[in-house]
mmCIF file of C-alpha atoms in Angstrom:
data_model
loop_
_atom_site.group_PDB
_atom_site.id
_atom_site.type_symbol
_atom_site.label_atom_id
_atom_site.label_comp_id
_atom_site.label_asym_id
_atom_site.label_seq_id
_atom_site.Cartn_x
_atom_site.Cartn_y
_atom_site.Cartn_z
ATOM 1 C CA UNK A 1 30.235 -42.324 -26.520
ATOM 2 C CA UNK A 2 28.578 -40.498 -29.703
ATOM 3 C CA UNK A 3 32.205 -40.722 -31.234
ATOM 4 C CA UNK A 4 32.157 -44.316 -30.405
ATOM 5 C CA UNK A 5 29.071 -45.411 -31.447
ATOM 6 C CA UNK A 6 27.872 -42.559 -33.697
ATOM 7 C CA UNK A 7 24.684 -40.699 -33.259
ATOM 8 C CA UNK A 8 24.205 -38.724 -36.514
ATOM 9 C CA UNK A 9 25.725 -35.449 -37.992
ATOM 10 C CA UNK A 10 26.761 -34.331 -34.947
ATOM 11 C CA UNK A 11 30.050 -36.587 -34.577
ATOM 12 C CA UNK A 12 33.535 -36.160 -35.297
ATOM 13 C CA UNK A 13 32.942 -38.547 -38.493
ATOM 14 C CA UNK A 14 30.511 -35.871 -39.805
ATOM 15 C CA UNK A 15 33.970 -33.434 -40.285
ATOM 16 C CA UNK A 16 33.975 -32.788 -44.221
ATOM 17 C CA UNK A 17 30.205 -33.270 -44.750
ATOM 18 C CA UNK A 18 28.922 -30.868 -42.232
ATOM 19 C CA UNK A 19 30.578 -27.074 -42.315
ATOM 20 C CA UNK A 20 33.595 -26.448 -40.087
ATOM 21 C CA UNK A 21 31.205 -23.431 -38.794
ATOM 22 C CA UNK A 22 29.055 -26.340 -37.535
ATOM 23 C CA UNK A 23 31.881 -28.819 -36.262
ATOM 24 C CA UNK A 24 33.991 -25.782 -34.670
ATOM 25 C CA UNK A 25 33.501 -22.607 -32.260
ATOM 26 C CA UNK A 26 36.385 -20.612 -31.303
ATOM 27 C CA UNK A 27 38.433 -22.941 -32.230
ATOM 28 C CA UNK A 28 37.276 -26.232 -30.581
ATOM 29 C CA UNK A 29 35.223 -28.829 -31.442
ATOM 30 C CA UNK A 30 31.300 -28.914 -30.884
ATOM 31 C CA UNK A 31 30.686 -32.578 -31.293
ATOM 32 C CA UNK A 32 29.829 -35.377 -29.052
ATOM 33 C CA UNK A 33 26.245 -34.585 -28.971
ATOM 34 C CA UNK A 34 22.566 -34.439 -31.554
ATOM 35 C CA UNK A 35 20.580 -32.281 -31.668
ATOM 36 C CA UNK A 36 18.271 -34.896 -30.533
ATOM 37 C CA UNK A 37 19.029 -34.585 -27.255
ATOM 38 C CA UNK A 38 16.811 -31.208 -27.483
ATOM 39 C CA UNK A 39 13.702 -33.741 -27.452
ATOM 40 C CA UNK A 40 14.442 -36.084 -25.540
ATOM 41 C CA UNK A 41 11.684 -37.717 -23.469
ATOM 42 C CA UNK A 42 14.108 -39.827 -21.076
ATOM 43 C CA UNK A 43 17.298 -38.676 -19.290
ATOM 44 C CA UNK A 44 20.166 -40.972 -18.897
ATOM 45 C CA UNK A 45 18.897 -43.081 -15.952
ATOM 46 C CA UNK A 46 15.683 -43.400 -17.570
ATOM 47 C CA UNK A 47 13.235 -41.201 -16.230
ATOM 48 C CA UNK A 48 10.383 -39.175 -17.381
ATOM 49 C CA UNK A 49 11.492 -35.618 -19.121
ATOM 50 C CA UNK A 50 8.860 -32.533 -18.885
ATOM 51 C CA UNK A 51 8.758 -33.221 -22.375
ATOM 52 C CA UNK A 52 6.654 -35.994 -22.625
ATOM 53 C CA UNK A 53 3.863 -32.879 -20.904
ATOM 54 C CA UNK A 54 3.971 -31.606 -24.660
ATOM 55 C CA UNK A 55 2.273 -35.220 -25.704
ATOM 56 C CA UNK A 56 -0.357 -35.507 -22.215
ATOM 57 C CA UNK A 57 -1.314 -31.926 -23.778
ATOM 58 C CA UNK A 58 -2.376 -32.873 -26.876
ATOM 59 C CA UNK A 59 -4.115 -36.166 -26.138
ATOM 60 C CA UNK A 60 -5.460 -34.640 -22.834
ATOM 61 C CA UNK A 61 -5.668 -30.875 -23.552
ATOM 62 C CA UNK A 62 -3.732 -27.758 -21.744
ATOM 63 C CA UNK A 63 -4.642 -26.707 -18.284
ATOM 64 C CA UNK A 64 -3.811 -23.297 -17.233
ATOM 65 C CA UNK A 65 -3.041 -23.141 -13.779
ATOM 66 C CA UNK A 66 -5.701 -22.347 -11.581
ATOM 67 C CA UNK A 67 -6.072 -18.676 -10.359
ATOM 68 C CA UNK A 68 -7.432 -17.964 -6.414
ATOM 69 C CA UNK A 69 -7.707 -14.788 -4.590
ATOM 70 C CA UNK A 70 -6.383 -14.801 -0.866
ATOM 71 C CA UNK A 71 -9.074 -12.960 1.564
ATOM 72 C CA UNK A 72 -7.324 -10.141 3.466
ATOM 73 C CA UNK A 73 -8.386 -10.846 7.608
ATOM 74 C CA UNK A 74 -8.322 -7.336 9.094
ATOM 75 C CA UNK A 75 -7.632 -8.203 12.598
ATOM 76 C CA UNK A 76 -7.607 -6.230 15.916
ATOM 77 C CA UNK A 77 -5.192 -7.061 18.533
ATOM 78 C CA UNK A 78 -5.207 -3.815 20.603
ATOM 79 C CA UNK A 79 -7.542 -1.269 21.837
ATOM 80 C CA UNK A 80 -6.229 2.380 23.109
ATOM 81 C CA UNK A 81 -9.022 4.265 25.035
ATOM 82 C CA UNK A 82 -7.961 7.229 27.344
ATOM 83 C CA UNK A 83 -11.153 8.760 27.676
ATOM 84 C CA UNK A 84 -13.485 8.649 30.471
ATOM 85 C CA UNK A 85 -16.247 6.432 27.892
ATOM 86 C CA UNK A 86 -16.850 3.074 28.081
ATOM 87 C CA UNK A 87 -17.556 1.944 24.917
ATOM 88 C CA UNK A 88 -20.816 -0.805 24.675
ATOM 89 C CA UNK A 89 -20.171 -1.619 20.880
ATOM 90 C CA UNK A 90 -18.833 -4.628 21.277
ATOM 91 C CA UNK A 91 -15.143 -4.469 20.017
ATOM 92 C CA UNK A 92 -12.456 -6.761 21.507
ATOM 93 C CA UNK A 93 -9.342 -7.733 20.441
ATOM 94 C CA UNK A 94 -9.318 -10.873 18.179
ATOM 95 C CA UNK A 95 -12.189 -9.382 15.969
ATOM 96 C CA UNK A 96 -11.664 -9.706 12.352
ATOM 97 C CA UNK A 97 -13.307 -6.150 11.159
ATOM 98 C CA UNK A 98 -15.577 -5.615 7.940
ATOM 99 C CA UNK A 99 -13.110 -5.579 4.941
ATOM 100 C CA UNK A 100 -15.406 -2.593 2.858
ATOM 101 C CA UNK A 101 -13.636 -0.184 4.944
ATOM 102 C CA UNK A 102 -10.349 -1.854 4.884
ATOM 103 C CA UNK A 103 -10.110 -3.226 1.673
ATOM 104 C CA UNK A 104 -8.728 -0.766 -0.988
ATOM 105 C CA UNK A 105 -8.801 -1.478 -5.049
ATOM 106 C CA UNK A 106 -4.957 -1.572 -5.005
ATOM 107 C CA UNK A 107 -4.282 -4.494 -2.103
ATOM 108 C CA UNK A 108 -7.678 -6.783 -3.751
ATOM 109 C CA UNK A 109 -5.916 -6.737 -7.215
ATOM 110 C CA UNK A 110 -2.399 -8.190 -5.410
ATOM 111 C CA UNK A 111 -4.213 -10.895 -3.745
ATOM 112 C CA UNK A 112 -4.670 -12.983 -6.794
ATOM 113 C CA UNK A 113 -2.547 -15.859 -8.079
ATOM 114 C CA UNK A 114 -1.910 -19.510 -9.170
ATOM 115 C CA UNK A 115 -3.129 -22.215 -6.311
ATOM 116 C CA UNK A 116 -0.490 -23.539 -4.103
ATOM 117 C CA UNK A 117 2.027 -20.697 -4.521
ATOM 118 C CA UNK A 118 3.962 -18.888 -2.409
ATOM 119 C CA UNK A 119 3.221 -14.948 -1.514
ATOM 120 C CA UNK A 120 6.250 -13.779 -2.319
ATOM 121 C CA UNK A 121 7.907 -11.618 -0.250
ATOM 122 C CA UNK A 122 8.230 -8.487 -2.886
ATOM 123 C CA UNK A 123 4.281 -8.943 -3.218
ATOM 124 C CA UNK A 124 3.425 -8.674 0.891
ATOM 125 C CA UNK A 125 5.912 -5.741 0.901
ATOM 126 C CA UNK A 126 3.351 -3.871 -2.082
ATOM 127 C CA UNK A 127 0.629 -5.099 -0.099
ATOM 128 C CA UNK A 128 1.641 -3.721 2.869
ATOM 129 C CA UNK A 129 2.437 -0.276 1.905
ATOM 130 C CA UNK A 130 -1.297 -0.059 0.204
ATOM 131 C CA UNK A 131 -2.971 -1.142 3.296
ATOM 132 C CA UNK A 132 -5.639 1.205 4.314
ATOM 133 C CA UNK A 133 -4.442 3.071 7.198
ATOM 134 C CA UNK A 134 -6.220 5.538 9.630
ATOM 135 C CA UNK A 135 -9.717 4.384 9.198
ATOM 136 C CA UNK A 136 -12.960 5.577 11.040
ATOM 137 C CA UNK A 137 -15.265 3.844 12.043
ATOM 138 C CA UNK A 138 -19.409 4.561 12.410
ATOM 139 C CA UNK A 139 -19.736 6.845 15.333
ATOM 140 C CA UNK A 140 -21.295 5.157 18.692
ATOM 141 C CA UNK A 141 -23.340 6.138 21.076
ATOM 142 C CA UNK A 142 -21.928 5.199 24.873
ATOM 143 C CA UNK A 143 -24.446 4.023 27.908
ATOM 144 C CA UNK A 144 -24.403 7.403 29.520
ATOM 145 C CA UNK A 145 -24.624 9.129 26.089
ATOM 146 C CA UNK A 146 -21.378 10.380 24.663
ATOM 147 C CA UNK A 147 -20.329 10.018 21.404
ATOM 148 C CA UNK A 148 -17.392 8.260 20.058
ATOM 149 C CA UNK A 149 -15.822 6.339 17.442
ATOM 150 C CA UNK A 150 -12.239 3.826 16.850
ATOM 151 C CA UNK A 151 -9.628 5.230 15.015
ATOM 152 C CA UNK A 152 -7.542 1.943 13.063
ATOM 153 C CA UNK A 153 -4.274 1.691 12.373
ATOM 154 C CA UNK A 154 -1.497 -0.549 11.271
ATOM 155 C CA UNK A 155 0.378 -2.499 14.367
ATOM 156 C CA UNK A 156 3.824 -1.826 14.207
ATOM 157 C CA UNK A 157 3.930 2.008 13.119
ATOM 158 C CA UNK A 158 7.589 2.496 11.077
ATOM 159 C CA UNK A 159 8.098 -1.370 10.972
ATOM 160 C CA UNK A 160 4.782 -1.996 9.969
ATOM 161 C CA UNK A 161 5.471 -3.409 6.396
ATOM 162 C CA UNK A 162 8.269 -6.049 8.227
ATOM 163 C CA UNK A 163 5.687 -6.935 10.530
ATOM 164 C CA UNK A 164 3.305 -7.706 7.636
ATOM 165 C CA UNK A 165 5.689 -9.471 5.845
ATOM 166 C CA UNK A 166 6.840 -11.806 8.380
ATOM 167 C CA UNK A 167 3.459 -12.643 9.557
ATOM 168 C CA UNK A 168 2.146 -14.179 6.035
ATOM 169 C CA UNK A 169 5.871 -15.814 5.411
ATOM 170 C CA UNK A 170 5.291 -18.835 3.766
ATOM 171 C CA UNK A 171 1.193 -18.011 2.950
ATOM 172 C CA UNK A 172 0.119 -19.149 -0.119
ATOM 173 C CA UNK A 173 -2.312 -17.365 -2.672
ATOM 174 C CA UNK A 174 -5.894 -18.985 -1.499
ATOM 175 C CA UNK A 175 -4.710 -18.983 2.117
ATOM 176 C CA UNK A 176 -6.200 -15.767 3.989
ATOM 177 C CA UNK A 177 -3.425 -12.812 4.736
ATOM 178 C CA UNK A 178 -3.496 -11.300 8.420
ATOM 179 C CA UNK A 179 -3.160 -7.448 8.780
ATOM 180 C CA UNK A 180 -3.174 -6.522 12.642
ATOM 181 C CA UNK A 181 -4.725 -3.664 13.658
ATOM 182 C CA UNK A 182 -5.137 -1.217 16.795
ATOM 183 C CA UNK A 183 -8.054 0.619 17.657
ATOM 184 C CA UNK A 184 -8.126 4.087 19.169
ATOM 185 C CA UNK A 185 -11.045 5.420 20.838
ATOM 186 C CA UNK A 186 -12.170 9.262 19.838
ATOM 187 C CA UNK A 187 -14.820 10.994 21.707
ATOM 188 C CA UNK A 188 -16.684 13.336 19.576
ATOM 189 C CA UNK A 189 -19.805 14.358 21.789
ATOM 190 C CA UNK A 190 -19.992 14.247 25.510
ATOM 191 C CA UNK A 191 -22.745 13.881 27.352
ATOM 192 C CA UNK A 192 -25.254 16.911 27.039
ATOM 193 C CA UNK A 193 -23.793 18.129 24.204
ATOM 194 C CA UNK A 194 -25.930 18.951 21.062
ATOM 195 C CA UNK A 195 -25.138 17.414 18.525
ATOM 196 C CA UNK A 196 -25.538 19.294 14.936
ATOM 197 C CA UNK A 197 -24.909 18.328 11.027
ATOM 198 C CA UNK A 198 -22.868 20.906 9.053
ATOM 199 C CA UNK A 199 -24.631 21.422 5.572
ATOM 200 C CA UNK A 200 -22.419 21.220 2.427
ATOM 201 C CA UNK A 201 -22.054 24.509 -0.203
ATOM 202 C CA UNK A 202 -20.956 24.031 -3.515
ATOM 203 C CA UNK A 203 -18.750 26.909 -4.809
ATOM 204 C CA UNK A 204 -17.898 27.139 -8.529
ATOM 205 C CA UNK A 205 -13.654 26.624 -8.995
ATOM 206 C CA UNK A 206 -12.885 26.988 -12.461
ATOM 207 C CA UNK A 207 -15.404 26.499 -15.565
ATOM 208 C CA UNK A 208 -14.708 25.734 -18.946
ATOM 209 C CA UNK A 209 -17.217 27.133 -21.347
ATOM 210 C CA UNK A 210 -15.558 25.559 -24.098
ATOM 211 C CA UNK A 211 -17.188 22.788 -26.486
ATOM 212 C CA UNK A 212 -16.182 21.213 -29.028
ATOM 213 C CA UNK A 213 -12.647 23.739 -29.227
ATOM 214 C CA UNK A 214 -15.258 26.954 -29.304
ATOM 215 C CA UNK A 215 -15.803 29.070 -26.891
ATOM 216 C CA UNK A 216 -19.643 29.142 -26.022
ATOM 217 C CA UNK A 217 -21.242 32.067 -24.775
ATOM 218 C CA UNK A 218 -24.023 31.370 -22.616
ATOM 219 C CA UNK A 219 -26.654 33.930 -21.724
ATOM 220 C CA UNK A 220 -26.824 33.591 -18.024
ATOM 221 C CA UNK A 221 -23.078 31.281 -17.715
ATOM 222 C CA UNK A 222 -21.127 30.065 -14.284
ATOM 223 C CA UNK A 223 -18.831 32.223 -12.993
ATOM 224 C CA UNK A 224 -15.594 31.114 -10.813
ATOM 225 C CA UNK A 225 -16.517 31.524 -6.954
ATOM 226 C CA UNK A 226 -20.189 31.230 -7.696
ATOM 227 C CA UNK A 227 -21.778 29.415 -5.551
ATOM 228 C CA UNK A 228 -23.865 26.999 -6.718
ATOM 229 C CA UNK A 229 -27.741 27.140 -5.444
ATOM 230 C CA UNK A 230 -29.352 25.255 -8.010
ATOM 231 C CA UNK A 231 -28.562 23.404 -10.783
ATOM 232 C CA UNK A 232 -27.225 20.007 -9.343
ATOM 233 C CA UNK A 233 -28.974 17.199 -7.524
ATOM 234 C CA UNK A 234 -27.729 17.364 -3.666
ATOM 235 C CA UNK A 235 -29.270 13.960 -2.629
ATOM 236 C CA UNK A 236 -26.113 12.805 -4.322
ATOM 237 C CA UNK A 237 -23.803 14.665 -2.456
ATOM 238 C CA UNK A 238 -26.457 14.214 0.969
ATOM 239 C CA UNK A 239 -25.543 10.674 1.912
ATOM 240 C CA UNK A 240 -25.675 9.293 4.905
ATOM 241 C CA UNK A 241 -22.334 8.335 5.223
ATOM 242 C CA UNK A 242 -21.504 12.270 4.472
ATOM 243 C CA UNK A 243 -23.910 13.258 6.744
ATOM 244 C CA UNK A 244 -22.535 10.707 9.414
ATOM 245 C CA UNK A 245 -18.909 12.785 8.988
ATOM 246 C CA UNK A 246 -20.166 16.012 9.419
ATOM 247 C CA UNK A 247 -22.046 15.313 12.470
ATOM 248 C CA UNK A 248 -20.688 16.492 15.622
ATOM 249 C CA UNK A 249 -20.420 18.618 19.052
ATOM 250 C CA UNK A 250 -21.951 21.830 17.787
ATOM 251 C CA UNK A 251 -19.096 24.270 17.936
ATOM 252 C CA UNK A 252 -16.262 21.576 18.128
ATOM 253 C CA UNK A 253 -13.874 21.434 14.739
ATOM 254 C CA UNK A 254 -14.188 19.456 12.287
ATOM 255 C CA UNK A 255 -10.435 17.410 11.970
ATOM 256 C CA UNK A 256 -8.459 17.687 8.822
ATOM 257 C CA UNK A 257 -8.769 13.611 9.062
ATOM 258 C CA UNK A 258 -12.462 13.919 8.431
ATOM 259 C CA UNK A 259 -12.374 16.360 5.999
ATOM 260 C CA UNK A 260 -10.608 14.085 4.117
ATOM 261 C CA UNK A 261 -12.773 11.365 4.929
ATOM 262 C CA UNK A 262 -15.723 13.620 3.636
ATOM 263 C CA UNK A 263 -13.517 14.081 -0.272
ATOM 264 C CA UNK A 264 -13.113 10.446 -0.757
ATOM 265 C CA UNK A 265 -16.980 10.149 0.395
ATOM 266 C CA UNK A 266 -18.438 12.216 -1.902
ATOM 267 C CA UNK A 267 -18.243 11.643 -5.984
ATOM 268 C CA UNK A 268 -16.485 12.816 -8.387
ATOM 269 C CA UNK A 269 -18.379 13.848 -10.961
ATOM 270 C CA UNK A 270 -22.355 15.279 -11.085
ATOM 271 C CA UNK A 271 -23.987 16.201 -14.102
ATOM 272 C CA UNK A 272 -25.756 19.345 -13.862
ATOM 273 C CA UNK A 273 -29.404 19.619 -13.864
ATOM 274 C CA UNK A 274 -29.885 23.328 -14.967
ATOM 275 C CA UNK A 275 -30.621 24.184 -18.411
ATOM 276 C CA UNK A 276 -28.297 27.054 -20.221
ATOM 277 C CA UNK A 277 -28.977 28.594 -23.250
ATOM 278 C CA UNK A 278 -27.546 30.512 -26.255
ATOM 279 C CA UNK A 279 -29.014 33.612 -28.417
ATOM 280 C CA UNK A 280 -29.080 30.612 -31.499
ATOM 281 C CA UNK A 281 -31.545 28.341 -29.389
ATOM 282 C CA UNK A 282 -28.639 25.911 -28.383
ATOM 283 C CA UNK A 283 -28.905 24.402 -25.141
ATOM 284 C CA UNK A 284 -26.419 23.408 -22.454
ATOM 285 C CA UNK A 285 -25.417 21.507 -19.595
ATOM 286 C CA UNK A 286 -22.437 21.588 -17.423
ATOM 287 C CA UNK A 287 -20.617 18.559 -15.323
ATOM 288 C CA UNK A 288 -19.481 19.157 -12.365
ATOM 289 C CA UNK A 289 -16.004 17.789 -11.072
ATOM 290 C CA UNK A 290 -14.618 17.582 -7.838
ATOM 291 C CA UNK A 291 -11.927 19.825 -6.834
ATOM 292 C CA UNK A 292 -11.146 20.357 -3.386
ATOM 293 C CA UNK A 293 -13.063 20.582 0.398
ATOM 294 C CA UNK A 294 -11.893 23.725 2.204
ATOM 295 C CA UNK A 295 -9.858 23.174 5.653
ATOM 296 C CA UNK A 296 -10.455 26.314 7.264
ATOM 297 C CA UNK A 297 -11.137 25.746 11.034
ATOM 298 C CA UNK A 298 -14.579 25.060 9.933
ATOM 299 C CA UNK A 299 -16.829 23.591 13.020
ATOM 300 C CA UNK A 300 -19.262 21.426 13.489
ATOM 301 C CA UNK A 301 -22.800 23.192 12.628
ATOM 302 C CA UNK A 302 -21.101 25.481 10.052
ATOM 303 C CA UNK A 303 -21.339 25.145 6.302
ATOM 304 C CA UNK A 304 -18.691 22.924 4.857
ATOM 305 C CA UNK A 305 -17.502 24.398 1.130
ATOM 306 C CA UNK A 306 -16.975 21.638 -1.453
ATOM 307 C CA UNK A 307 -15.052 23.266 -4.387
ATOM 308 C CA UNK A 308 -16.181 21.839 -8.110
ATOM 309 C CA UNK A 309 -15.070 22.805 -11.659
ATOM 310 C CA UNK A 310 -17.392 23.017 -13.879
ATOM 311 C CA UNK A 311 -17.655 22.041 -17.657
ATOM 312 C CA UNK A 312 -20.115 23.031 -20.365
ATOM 313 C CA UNK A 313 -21.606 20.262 -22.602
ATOM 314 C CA UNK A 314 -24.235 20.703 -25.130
ATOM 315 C CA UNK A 315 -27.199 18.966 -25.428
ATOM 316 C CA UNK A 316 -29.565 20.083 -27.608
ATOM 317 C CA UNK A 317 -30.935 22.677 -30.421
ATOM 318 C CA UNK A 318 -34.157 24.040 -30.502
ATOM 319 C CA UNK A 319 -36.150 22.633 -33.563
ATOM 320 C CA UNK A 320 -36.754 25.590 -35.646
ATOM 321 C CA UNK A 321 -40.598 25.373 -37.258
ATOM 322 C CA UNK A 322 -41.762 27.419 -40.727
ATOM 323 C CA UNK A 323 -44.959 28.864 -41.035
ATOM 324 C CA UNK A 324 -47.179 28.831 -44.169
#
């Protein structure tokens, strides 16, 4: 029709006036079209184009699309107990649990998105594989006085992420996310047994008496597998959620699982309180890292070792005064 009627250069009748690197590719012809048709505002019947957005935006200004977070429900739909204790906490199945235990940094940053669109299914599949898995919960205290606690995990064990995926199909980011959970009951004190809290030592890893690329020599330094008996704060390391894991059946061990629990419990980093010195009246501090928690068949009453590296900072000089 553009050969017909014309529409500009980009006809047949604009051969000899535009280049033949214009009017031809490969040998055959490129007309028939404008480059009009790049901006047009209607298509061929007449309707509306997503161009004419460009023009709303300027007389009406740009809206980025609105970003919502999904909540994550943590949900449980079983309970395992085989153990004589009757728990009296109040769990059934259908309770949504408290999301600061289950609710890591790396599923809340997924959970975000524009309004009205689809969780796709790549996204629930990263989700799913961060979900917090083995949790504890606060220990409990039964009617005739044993202790216990729930272990939760993830329903559906090696299809766990399919399971998660098919059960938010279709949920959009805004709409809450379900992640099913069972509960597992774990006695840790029957009745009559005393119950004791294992006290935490520090021992010294590694240290670095290096500052500032010198090496530093101290007059009283840290030595690897000191351990430490002053020097840091231990109302830090003291909590009671810390103190809540290593409390137990005197005698009993205490689980790799909780051990681990205890690491991601405690911080990672102290700075020292202890004052160091060198022969030039420069003084020193060192920070203290976590490193490890030691796994040896350690029980419940028994000192737990926390191992911490150690690093030397300076902070200060004595001020050196003449006399007249």
């Amino acid at each position: 029709m553009s050969d017909v009627y014309g529409t500009g250069w980009a006809s047949k009748n604009a051969v000899g006036y535009a280049p033949d690197s214009v009017m031809y590719y490969n040998g055959q012809t490129t007309w028939g079209g404008t480059t009009w048709d790049n901006v047009a505002l209607f298509d061929d019947q007449g309707h509306p184009l997503q161009s004419l957005n460009v023009y709303k935006g300027m007389l009406e200004g740009y809206k980025s699309p609105e970003q919502v977070k999904s909540a994550l429900k943590s949900v449980v739909t079983k309970i395992w107990n085989n153990t004589d204790v009757k728990p009296n906490d109040g769990l059934v199945t259908g309770k949504v649990l408290d999301n600061k235990e289950f609710l890591n940094a790396s599923v809340s940053k997924q959970l975000s998105g524009e309004s009205n669109q689809v969780i796709g299914q790549e996204a629930l599949t990263q989700i799913a594989n961060q979900l917090s898995n083995g949790i504890s919960s606060p220990i409990y205290e039964a009617a005739n006085g044993a202790k216990y606690h729930y272990v939760y995990w993830i329903e559906g064990d090696a299809n766990r992420v399919v399971e998660f995926v098919n059960d938010n199909k279709d949920v959009k980011y805004g709409q809450p996310l379900t992640a099913k959970y069972s509960a597992t009951v774990v006695v840790d004190a029957e009745p009559g047994v005393q119950e004791v809290t294992s006290p935490i030592s520090i021992r010294v890893s590694k240290v670095w008496n290096e500052v500032g690329g010198k090496q530093v020599v101290l007059t009283d330094p840290l030595k690897a597998g000191e351990q430490l008996t002053k020097g840091i704060d231990m109302s830090l390391i003291n909590t009671k959620s810390v103190k809540q894991l290593l409390t137990g059946a005197q005698g009993t061990n205490i689980s790799t699982a909780t051990l681990n629990k205890l690491k991601e419990n405690l911080p990672q980093n102290i700075t020292g309180t202890a004052d160091y010195k060198t022969a030039d009246g420069n003084h020193y501090y060192y920070d203290f890292w976590l490193d490890s928690v030691d796994s040896n068949n350690t029980k419940y009453g028994e000192p737990v070792t926390v191992n911490s590296t150690a690093s030397l900072k300076w902070a200060k000089k004595d001020m050196v005064t003449s006399e007249n």
